[in-house]
Coordinates of C-alpha atoms in Angstrom, one line a residue:
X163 CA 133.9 106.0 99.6
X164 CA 131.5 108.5 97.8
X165 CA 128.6 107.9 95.5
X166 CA 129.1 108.0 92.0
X167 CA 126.0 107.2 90.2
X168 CA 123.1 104.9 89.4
X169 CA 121.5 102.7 86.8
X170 CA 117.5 101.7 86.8
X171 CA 116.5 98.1 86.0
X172 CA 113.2 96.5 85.4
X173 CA 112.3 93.2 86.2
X174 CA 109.1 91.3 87.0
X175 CA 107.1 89.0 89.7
X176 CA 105.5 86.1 88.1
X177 CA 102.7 85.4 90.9
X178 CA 100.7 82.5 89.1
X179 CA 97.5 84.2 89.7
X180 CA 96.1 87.2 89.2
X181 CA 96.5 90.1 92.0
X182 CA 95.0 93.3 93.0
X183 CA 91.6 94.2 95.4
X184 CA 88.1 95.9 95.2
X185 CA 89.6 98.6 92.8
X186 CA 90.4 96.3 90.3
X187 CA 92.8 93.3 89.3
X188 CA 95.8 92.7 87.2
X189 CA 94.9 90.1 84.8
X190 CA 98.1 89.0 83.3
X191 CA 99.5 87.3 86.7
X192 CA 102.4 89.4 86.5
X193 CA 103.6 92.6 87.5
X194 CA 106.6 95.0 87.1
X195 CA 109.5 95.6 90.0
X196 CA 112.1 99.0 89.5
X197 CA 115.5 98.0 90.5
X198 CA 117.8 100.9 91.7
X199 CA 121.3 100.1 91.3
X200 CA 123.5 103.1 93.4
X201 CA 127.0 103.0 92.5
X202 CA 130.6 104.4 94.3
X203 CA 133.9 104.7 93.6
X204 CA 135.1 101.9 95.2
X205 CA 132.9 99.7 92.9
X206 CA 130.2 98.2 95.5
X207 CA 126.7 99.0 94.7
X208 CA 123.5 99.2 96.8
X209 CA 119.9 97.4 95.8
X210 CA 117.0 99.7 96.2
X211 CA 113.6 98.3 94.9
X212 CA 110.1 100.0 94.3
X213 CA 108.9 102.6 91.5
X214 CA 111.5 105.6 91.2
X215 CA 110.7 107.4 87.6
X216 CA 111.6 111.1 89.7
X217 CA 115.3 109.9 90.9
X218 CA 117.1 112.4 88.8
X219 CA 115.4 114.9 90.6
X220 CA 116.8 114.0 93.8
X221 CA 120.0 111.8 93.3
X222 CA 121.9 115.4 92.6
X223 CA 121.6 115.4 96.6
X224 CA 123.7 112.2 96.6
X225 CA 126.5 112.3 94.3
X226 CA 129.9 112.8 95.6
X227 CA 128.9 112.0 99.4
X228 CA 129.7 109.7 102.0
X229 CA 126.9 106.7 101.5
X230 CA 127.2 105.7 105.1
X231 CA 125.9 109.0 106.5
X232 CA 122.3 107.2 105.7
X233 CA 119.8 109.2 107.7
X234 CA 121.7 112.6 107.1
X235 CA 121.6 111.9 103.1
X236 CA 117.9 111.0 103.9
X237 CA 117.3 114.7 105.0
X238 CA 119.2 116.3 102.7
X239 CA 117.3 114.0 100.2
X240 CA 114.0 115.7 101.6
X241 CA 115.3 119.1 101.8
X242 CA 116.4 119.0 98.1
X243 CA 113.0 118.5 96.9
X244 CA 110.9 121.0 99.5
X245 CA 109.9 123.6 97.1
X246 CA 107.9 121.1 94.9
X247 CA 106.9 118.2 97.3
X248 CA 108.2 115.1 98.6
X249 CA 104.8 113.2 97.5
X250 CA 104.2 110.5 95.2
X251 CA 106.4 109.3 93.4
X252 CA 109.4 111.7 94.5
X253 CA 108.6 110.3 97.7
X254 CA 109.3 106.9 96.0
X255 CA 112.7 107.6 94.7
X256 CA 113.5 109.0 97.6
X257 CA 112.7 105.5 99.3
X258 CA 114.3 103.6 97.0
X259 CA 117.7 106.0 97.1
X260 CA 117.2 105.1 100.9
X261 CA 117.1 101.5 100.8
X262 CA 119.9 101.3 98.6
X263 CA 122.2 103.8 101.0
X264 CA 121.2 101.5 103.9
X265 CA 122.1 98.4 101.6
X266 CA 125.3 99.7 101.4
X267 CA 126.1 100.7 104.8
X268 CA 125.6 97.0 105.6
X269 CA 127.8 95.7 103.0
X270 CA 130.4 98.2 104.0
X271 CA 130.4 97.1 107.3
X272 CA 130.0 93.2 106.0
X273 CA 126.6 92.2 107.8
X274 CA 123.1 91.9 107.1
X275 CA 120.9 95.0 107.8
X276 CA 119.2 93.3 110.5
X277 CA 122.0 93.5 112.4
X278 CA 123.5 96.7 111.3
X279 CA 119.9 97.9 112.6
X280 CA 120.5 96.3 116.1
X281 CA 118.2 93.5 116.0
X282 CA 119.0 90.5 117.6
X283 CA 116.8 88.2 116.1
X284 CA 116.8 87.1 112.5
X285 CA 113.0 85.8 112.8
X286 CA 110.0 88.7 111.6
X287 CA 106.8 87.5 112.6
X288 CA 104.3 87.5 109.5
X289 CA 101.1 87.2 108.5
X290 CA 100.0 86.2 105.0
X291 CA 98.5 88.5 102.2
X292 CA 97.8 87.0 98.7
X293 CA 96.1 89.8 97.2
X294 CA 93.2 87.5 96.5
X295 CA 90.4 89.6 95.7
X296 CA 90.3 87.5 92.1
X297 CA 90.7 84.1 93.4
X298 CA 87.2 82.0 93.7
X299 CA 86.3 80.6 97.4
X300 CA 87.4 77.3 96.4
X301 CA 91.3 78.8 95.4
X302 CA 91.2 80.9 98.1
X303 CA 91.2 78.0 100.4
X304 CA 93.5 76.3 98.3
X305 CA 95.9 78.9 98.6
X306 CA 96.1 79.8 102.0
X307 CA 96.1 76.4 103.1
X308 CA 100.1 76.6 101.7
X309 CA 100.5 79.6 104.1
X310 CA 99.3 77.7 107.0
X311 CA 101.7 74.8 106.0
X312 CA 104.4 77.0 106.7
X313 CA 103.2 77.8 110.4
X314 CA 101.3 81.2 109.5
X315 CA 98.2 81.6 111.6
X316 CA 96.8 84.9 110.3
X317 CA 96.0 86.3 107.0
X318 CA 94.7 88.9 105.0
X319 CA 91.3 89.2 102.9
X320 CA 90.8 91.7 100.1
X321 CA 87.2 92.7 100.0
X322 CA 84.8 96.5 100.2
X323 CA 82.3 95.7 97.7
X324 CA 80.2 93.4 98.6
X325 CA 80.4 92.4 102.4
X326 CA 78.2 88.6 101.6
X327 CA 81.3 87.8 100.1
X328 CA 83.6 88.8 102.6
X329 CA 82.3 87.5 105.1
X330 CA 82.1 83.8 103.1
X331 CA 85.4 84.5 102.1
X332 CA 86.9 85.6 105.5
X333 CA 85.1 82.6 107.6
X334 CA 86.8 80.6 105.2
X335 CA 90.4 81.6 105.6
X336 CA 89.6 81.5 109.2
X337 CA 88.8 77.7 109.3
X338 CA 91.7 77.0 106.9
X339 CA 94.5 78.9 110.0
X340 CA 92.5 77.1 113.1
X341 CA 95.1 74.2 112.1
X342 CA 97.8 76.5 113.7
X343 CA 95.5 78.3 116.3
X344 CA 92.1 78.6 117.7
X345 CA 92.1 81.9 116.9
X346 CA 93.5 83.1 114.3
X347 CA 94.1 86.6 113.0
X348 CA 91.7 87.9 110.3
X349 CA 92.8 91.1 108.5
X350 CA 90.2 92.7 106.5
X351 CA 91.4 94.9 103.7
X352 CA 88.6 97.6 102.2
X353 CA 91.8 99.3 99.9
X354 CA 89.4 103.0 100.7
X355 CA 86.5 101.7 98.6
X356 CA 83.8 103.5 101.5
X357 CA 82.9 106.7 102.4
X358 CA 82.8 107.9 106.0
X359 CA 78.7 107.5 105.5
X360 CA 78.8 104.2 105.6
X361 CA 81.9 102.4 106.6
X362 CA 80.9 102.0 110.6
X363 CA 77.5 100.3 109.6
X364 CA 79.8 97.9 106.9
X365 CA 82.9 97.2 109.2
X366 CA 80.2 96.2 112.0
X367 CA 78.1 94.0 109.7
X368 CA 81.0 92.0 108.9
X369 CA 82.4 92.0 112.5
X370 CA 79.2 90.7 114.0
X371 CA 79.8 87.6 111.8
X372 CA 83.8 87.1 112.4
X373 CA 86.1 88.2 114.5
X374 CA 88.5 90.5 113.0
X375 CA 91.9 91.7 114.4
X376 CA 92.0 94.7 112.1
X377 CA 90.0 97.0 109.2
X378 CA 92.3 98.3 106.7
X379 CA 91.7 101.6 105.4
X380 CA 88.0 101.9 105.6
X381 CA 87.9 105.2 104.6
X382 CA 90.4 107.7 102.3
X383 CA 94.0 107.6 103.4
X384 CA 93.8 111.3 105.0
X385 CA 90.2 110.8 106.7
X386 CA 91.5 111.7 109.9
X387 CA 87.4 112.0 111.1
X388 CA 86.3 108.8 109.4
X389 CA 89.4 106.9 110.8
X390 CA 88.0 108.1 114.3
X391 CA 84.7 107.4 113.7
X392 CA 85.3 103.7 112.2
X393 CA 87.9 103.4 115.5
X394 CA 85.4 103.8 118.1
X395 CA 82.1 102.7 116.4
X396 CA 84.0 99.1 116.2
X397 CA 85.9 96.0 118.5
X398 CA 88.6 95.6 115.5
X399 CA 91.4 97.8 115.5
X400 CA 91.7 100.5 112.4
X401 CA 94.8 99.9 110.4
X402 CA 96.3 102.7 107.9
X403 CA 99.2 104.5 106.8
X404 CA 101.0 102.4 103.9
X405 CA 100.1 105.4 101.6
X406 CA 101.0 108.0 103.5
X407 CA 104.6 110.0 102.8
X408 CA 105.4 111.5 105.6
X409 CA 105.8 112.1 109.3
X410 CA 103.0 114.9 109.4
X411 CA 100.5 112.9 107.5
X412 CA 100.5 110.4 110.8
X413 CA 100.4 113.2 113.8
X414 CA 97.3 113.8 113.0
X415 CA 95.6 110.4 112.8
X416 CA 97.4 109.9 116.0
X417 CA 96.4 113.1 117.9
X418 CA 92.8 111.8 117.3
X419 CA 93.4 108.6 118.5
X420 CA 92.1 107.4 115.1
X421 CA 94.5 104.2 114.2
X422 CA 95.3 101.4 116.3
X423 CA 97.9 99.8 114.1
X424 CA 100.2 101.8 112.1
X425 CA 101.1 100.9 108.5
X426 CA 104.0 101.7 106.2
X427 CA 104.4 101.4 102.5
X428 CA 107.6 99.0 101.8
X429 CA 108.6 101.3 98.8
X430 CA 109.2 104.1 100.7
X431 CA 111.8 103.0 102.6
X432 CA 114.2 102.2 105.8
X433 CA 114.6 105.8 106.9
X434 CA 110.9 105.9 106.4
X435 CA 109.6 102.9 108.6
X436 CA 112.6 103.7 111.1
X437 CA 110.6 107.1 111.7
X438 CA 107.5 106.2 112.0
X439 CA 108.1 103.3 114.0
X440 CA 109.7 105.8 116.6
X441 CA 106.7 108.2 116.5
X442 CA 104.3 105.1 116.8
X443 CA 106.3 103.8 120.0
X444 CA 106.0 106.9 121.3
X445 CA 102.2 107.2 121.0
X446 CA 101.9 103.0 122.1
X447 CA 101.0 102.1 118.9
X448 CA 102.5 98.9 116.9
X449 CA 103.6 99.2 113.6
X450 CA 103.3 96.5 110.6
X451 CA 104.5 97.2 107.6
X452 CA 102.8 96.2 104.2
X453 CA 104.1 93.4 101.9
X454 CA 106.6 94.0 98.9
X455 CA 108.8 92.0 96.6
X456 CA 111.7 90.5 98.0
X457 CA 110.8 92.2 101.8
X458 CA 113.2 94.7 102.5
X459 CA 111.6 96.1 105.4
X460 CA 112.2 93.3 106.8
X461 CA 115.5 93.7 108.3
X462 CA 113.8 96.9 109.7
X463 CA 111.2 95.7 111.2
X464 CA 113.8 93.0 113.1
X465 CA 115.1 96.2 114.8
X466 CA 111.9 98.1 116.5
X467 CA 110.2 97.7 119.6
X468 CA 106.8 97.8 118.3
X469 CA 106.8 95.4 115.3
X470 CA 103.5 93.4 115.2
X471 CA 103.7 91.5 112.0
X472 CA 105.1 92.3 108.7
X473 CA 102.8 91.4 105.6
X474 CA 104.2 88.5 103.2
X475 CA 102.7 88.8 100.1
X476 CA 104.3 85.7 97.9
X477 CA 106.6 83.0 98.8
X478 CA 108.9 84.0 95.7
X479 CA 111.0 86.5 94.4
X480 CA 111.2 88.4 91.2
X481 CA 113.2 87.2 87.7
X482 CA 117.0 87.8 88.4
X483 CA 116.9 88.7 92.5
X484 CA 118.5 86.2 94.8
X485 CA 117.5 86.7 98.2
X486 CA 118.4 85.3 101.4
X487 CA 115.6 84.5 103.4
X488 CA 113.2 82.1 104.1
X489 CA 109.5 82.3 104.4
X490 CA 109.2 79.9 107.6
X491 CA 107.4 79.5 110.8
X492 CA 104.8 82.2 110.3
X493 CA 107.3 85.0 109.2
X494 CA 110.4 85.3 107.4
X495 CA 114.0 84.0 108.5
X496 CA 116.6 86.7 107.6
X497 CA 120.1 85.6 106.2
X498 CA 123.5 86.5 106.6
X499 CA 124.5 88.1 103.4
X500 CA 125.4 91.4 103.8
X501 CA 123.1 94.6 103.1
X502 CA 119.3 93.8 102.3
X503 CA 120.4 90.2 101.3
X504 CA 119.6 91.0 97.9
X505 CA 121.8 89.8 94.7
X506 CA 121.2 91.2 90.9
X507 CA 121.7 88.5 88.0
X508 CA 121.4 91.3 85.5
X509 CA 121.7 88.8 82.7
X510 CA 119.0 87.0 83.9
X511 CA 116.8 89.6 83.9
X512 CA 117.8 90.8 80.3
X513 CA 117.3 87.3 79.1
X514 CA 113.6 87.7 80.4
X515 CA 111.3 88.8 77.5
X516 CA 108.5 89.2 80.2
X517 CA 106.8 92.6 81.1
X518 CA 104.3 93.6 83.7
X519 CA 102.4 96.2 85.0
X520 CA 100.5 97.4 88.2
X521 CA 98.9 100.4 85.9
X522 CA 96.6 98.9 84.3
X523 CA 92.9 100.6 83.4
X524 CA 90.8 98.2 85.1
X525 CA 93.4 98.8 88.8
X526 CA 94.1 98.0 91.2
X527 CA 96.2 102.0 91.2
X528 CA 93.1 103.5 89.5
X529 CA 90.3 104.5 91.5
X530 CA 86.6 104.0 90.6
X531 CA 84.9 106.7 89.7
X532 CA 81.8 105.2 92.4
X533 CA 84.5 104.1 95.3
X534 CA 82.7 105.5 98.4
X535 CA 79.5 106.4 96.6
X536 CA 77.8 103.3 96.6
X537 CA 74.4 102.9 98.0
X538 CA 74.3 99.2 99.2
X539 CA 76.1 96.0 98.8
X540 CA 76.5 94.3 95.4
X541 CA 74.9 91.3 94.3
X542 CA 76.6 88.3 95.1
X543 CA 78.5 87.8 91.1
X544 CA 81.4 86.0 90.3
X545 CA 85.1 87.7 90.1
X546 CA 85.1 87.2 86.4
X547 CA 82.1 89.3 86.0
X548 CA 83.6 92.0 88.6
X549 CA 86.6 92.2 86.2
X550 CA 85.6 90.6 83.2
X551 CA 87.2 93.8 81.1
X552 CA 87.3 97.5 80.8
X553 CA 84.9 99.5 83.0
X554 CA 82.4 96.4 83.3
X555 CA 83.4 95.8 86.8
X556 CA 81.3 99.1 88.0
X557 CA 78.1 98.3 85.9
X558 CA 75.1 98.0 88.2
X559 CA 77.5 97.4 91.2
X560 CA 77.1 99.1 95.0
X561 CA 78.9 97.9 97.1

């Protein structure tokens, strides 16, 4: 078998409500998903999902080889790419291009990735993640008290500007999961809205109040100091790493003892988590990987030692994807269809007129110009008047 080709797709994820964090909101209620269709001469094709606008540059290191040599195409992937940079969004096509090999190399050998992988349990642990941040108190109680229906007992809060809120907001949530557990687990997600000045005095004027399991990148992604500084100035464990692209972009966080539970972005794909997973281990750490449509690193994160809890983001899937799982029991029951468990109704998604997009002006993928520089804590305002349009949500705020 040797690969042939590829087509892109675009579909969307209606979430019936709008999504995003402290950097801003999308609106609209729904967003785009890129579909990467990788094709062979013996007709079966493998599903990779997340952005991938730079896959021409890589997929020459593809065509005409053996799709079940996954992690060697991976590296020669990477290696095709060195003189420029395997960042960004090269380092998303490269993901997806991944994904799609390893979808394959399940299918080919007719079982799901999980156990292609090694696992030898279907079940992921979970915790929930709604990407609230533009939800009132009221539906944010409303809406996790679906997740803890389903037997989740931790979630995720969206928060970084104005810690009043947050702490409303995550006492809240936390009353709403003590129907599953006394305790539950409170993940507190600042999306790098503070600067190293201030994010120890912040992350320990919200954990006086609750008790949180983790803070989620207080500080800029490659803030190797301010990771270190937020890691021992607090009881919470400092979570990061879903934006980073590459092996040496964690050595150093863990050298300095600086995280305590290693993330991965979904889009970037198996080969990627696989990796890091393995240097994590290796250094005691756990690893959880962050939410995406359809959850591919799911099957992945079946197969490694030190999986804590992947993040479930919505309990559906986008226009035109049938997948086989089930969002059950606090985490996600793989099925048995082969590959990633992920079938492509292409009709169904031409037939939808919908569009989406995550890049919209007001965020949540565009940075404020006064993230980290923000004196003191905002006024306690409503989230219409934080995104009410355009640049309003930064007049007069600190946060």
């Amino acid at each position: 078998m040797r690969i042939t080709g590829y087509r892109s797709l675009a579909t969307v994820h209606d979430w019936g409500r709008p999504v995003g964090d402290v950097n801003g909101v999308v609106a609209g209620e729904v967003t785009e998903v890129p579909v990467l269709i990788l094709e062979t001469d013996e007709g079966l094709t493998g599903v990779g999902l997340g952005s991938h606008p730079d896959a021409h540059r890589v997929f020459p290191a593809l065509e005409g080889q053996d799709p079940r040599a996954v992690t060697s195409l991976y590296d020669r992937m990477l290696s095709y790419v060195f003189k420029s940079g395997h960042g960004g969004q090269v380092f998303g096509a490269v993901g997806a291009l991944d994904m799609a090999l390893w979808d394959l190399k399940a299918k080919i050998a007719g079982e799901p990735l999980w156990r292609t992988l090694g696992a030898a349990d279907r079940f992921v642990p979970g915790y929930a993640s709604g990407l609230e941040y533009a939800l009132g108190d009221d539906e944010l109680v409303e809406f996790y008290r679906g997740w803890a229906a389903r037997g989740f007992s931790g979630a995720k809060v969206k928060g970084g500007l104005d810690v009043e809120r947050d702490v409303r907001r995550l006492a809240a949530v936390r009353d709403v999961f003590r129907a599953n557990t006394p305790r539950p687990a409170l993940m507190y997600d600042v999306n790098e809205s503070w600067g190293a000045h201030q994010a120890v005095r912040l992350a320990r004027s919200v954990e006086d109040r609750v008790d949180l399991t983790w803070i989620e990148e207080p500080v800029r992604r490659w803030d190797v100091a301010g990771h270190r500084a937020v890691a021992s100035g607090i009881r919470a464990a400092v979570a990061t790493g879903e934006n980073l692209t590459g092996l040496e972009h964690y050595r150093a966080l863990f050298d300095a003892d600086a995280v305590g539970v290693v993330q991965t972005g979904s889009v970037w794909g198996i080969t990627h988590f696989l990796r890091v997973s393995t240097l994590a281990y290796g250094h005691g750490l756990p690893v959880s990987p962050v939410g995406y449509n359809a959850n591919p690193l799911a099957h992945a994160a079946a197969a490694v030692p030190n999986h804590l809890a992947t993040e479930v983001q919505d309990l559906a899937f986008p226009v035109g994807l049938r997948v086989d799982q089930e969002i059950a029991d606090g985490g996600i029951v793989l099925g048995d269809t082969p590959g990633l468990g992920i079938e492509v109704d292409e009709e169904a998604i031409a037939a939808h007129a919908a569009s989406g997009t995550w890049s919209a002006p007001g965020g949540p993928h565009v940075r404020p110009a006064d993230a980290g520089l923000r004196l003191a804590p905002a006024r306690d305002r409503t989230t219409k008047e934080h995104f009410g349009g355009g640049n309003r949500q930064r007049e007069g705020i600190a946060g």
